[in-house]
mmCIF file of C-alpha atoms in Angstrom:
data_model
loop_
_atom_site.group_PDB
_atom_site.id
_atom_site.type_symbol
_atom_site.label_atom_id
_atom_site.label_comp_id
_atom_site.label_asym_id
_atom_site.label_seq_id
_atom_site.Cartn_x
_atom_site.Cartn_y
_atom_site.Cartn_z
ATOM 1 C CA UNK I 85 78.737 5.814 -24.772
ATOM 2 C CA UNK I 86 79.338 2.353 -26.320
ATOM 3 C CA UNK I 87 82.769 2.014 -26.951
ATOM 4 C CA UNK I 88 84.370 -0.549 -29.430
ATOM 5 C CA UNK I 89 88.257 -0.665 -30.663
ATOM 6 C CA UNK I 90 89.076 -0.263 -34.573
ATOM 7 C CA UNK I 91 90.373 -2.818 -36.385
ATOM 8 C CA UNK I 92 93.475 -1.321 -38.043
ATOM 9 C CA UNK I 93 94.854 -0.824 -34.782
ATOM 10 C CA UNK I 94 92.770 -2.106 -31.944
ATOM 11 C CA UNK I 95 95.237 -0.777 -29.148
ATOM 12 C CA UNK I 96 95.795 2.625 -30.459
ATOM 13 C CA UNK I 97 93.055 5.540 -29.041
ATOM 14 C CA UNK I 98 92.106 7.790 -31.960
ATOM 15 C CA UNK I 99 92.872 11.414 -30.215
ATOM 16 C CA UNK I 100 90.567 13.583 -32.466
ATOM 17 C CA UNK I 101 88.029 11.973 -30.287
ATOM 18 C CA UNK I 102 88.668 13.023 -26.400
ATOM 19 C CA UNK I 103 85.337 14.592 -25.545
ATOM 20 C CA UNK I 104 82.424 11.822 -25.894
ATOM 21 C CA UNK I 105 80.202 14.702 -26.188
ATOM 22 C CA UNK I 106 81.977 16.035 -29.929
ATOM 23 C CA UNK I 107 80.232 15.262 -32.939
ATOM 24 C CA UNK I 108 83.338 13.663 -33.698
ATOM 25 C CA UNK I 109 83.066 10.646 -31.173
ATOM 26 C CA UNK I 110 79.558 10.067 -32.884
ATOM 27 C CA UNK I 111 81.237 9.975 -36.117
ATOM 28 C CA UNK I 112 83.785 7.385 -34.540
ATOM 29 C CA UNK I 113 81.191 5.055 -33.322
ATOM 30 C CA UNK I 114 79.121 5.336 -37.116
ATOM 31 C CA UNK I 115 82.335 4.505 -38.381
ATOM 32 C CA UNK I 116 83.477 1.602 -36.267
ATOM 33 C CA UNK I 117 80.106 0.125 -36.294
ATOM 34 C CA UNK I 118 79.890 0.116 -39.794
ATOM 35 C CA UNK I 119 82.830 -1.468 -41.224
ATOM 36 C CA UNK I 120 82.162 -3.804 -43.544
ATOM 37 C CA UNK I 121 84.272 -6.352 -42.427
ATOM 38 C CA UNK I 122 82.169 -6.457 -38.974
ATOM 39 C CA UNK I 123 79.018 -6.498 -40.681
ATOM 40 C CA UNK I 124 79.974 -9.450 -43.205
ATOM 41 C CA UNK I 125 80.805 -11.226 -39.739
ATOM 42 C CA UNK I 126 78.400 -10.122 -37.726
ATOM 43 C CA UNK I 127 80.774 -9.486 -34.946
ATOM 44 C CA UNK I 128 78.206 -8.517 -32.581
ATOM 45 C CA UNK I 129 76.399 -11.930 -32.170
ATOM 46 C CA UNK I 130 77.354 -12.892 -29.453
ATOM 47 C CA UNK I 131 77.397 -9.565 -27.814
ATOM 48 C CA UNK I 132 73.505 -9.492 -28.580
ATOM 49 C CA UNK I 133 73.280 -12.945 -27.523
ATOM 50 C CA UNK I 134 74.600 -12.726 -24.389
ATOM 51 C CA UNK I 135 73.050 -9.501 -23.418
ATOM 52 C CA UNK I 136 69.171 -10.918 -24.417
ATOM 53 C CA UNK I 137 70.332 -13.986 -22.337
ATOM 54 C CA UNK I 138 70.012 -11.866 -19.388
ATOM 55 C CA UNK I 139 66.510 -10.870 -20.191
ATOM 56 C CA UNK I 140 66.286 -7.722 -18.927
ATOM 57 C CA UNK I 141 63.016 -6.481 -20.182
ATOM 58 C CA UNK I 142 62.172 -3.082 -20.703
ATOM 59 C CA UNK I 143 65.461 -0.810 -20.611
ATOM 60 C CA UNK I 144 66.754 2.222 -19.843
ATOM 61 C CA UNK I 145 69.774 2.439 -21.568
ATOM 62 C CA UNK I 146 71.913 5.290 -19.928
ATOM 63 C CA UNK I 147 74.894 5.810 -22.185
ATOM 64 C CA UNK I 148 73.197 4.780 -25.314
ATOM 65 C CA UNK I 149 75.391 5.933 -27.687
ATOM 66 C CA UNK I 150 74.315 5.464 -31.223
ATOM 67 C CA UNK I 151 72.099 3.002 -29.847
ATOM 68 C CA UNK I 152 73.695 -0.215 -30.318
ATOM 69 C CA UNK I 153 72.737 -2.205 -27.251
ATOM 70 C CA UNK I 154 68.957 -0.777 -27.935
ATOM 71 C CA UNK I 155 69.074 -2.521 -31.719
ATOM 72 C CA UNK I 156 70.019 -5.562 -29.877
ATOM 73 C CA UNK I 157 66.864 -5.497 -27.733
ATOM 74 C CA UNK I 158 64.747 -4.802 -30.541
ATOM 75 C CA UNK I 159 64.171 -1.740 -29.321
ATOM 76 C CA UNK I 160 62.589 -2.228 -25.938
ATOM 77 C CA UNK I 161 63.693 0.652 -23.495
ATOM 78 C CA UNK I 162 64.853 3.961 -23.642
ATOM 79 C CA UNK I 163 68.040 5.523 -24.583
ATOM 80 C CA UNK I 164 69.684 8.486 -22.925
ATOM 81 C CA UNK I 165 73.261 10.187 -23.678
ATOM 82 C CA UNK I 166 74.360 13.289 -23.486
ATOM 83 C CA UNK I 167 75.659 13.513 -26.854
ATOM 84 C CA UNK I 168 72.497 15.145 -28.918
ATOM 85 C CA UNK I 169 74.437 13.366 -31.861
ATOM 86 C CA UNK I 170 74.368 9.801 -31.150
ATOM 87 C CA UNK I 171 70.670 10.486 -29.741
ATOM 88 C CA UNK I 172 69.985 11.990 -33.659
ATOM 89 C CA UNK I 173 71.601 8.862 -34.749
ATOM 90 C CA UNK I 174 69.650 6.549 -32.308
ATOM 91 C CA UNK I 175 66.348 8.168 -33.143
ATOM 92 C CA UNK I 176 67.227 8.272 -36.859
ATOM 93 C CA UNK I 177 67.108 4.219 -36.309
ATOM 94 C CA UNK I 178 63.697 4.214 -34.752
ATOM 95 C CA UNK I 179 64.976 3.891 -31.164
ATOM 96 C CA UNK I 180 63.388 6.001 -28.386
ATOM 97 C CA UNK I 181 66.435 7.949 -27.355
ATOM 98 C CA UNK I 182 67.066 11.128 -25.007
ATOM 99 C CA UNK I 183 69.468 13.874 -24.122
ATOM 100 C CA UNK I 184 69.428 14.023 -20.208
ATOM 101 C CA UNK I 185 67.285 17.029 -20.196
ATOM 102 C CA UNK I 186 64.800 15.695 -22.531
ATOM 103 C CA UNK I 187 64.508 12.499 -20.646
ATOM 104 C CA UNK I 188 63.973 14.137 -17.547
ATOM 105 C CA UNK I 189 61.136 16.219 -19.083
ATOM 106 C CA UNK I 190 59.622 13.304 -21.056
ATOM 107 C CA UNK I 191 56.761 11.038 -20.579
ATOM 108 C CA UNK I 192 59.161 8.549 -20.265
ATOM 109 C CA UNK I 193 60.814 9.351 -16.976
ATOM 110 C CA UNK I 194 58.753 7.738 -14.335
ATOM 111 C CA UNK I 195 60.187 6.122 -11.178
ATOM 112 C CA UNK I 196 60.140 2.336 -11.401
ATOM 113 C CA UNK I 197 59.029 2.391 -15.134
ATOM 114 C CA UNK I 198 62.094 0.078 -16.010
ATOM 115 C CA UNK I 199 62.781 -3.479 -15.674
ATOM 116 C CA UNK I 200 66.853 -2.837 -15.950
ATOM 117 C CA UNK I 201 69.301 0.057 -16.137
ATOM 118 C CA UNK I 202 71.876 -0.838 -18.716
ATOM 119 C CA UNK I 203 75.066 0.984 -18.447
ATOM 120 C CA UNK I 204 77.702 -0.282 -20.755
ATOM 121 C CA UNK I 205 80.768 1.232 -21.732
ATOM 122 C CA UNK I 206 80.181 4.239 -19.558
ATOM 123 C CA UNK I 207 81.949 4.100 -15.716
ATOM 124 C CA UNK I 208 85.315 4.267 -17.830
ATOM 125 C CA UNK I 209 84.947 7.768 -19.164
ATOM 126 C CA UNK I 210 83.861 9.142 -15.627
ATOM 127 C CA UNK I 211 85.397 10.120 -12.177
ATOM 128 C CA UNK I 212 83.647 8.636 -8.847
ATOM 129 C CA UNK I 213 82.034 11.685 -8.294
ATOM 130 C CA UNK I 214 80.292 11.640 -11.796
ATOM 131 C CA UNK I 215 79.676 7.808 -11.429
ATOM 132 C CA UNK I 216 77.898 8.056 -8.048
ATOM 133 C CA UNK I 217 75.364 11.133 -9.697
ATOM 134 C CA UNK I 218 74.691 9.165 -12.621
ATOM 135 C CA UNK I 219 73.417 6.220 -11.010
ATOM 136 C CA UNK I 220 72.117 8.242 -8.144
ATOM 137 C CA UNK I 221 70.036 10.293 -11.391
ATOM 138 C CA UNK I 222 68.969 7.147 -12.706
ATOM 139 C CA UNK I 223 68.490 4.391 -10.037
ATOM 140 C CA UNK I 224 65.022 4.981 -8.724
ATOM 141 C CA UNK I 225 63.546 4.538 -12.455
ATOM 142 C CA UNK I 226 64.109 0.768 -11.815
ATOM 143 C CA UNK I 227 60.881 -1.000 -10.422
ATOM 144 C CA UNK I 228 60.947 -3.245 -7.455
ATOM 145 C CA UNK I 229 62.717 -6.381 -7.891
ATOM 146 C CA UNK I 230 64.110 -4.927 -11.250
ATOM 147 C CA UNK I 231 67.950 -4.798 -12.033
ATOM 148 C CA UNK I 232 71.428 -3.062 -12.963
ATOM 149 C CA UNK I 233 73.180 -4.289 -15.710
ATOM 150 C CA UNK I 234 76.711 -2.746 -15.695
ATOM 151 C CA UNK I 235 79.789 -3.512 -18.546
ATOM 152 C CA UNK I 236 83.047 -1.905 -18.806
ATOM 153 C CA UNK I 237 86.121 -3.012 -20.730
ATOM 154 C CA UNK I 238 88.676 -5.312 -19.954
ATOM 155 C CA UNK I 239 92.524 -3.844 -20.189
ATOM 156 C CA UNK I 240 93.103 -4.145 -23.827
ATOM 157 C CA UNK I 241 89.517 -2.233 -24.404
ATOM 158 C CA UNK I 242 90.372 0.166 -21.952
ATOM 159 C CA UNK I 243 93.307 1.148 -24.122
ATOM 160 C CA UNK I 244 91.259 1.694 -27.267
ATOM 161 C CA UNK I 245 89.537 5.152 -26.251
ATOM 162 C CA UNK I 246 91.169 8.348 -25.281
ATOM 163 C CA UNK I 247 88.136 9.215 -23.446
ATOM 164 C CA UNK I 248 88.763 6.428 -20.804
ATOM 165 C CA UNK I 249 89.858 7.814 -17.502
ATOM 166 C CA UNK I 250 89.636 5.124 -15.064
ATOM 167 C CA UNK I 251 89.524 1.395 -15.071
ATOM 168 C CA UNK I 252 86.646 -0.263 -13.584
ATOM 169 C CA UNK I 253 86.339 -3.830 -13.118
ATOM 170 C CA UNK I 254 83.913 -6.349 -11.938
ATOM 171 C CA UNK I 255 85.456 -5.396 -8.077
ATOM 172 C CA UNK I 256 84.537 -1.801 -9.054
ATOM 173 C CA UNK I 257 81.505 -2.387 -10.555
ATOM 174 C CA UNK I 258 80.281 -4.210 -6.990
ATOM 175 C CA UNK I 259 81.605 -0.824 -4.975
ATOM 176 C CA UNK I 260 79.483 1.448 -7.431
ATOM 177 C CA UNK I 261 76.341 -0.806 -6.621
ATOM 178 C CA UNK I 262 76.497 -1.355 -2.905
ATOM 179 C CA UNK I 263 77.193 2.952 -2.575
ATOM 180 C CA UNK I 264 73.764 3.247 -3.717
ATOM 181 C CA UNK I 265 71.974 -0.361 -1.883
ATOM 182 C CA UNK I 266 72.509 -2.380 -4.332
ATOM 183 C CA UNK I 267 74.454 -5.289 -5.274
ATOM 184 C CA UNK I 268 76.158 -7.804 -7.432
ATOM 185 C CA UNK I 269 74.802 -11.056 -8.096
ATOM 186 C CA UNK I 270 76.430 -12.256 -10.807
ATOM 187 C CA UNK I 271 79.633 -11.422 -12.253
ATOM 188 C CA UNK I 272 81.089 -12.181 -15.953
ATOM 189 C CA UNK I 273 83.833 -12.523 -18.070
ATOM 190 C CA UNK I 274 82.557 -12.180 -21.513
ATOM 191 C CA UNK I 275 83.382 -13.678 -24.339
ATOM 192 C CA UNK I 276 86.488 -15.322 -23.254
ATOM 193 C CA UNK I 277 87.939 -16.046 -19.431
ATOM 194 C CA UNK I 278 89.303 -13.039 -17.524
ATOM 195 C CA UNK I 279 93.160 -13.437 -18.509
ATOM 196 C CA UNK I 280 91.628 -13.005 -22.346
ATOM 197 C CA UNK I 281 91.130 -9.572 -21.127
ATOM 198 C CA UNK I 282 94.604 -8.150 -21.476
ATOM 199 C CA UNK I 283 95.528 -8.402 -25.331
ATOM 200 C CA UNK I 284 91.763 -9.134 -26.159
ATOM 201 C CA UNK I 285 90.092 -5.407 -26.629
ATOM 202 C CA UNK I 286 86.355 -6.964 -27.345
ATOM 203 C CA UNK I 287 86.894 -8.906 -23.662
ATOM 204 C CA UNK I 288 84.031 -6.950 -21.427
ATOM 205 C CA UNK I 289 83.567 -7.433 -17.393
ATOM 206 C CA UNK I 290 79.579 -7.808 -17.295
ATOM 207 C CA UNK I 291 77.560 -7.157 -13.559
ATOM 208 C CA UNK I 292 74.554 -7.870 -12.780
ATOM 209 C CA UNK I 293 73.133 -6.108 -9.345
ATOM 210 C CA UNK I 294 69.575 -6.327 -7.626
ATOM 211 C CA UNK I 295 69.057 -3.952 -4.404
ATOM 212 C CA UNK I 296 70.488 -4.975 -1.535
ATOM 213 C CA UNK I 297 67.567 -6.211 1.176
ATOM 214 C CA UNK I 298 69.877 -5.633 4.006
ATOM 215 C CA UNK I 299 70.905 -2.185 2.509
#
């Protein structure tokens, strides 16, 4: 679902957009990632940086939004969202990118076909219950030995997107691994330290799980 605060107001949700699945929140990510003051910067360096730096191979990118985190692998997994949208958008960029019924009918969907699941920016816009189907869904395409790669915003992030409806942080990133056998091995505050977090709304909490052996 890729989230990222505006500048003009970074703390300030834009509420035309409360349904990630609108047209409209599409539009809103297009338009945030395209500023030209971010592109003239490059703002998403080390964003790209530090998720290559975690090498996770071939992707499935659940939550792909626009496709964003895809571009940034060079386009070396698959997406899925459930906003038909953002998965025009993605595939109008080259990316391989699903609606959840697609992927599930695709060639693509075959247990343990993926080196990581990548879910960024998603847990925030969903309830347990929704949270523990998703990765439930979307687990068992990860191969032996392969990994989770899970990012949510910090608290000045969270604040940024009227969609959010619960804050999860690296503690609740850990829970939502170990329900399903997995769990965290490594645990981030990215860019900046953890106290960043709270006035800083490009701060992200960044997990890293591998299955659990004693699960």
């Amino acid at each position: 679902m890729e989230c990222c605060p505006g500048m003009s107001d970074p703390h300030a949700p834009d509420p035309a957009t409360r349904d990630t699945a609108d047209p409209a929140y599409t539009q809103r990510l297009r338009d945030l990632e395209g500023a030209g003051w971010k592109q003239r910067l490059d703002v998403q360096r080390p964003y790209r940086w530090n998720l290559r730096r975690l090498h996770p191979g071939r992707v499935l990118d659940v939550g792909c939004g626009i496709g964003r985190n895809l571009t940034h692998l060079d386009g070396n997994g698959v997406g899925v969202d459930h906003n038909a949208e953002s998965v025009a958008t993605a595939r109008s960029r080259g990316l391989t990118a699903y609606t959840a019924e697609e992927f599930a009918a695709s060639a693509d969907a075959v247990p343990g076909a993926f080196d990581s699941l990548l879910v960024a920016h998603v847990l925030e816009h969903l309830d347990v219950a929704t949270q523990r189907d998703l990765l439930a869904t979307y687990l068992p395409y990860v191969r032996e030995g392969g990994r989770v790669i899970l990012i949510t915003p910090q608290e000045a992030g969270f604040r940024t997107d009227a969609t959010h409806v619960r804050f999860v942080d690296a503690v609740g990133c850990d829970l939502a691994l170990r329900e399903h056998g997995w769990r965290a091995v490594s645990r981030q505050s990215f860019p900046f330290p953890r106290v960043v977090g709270r006035v800083f709304p490009y701060n992200e909490f960044v997990v890293v799980g591998e299955r659990d052996p004693d699960a």
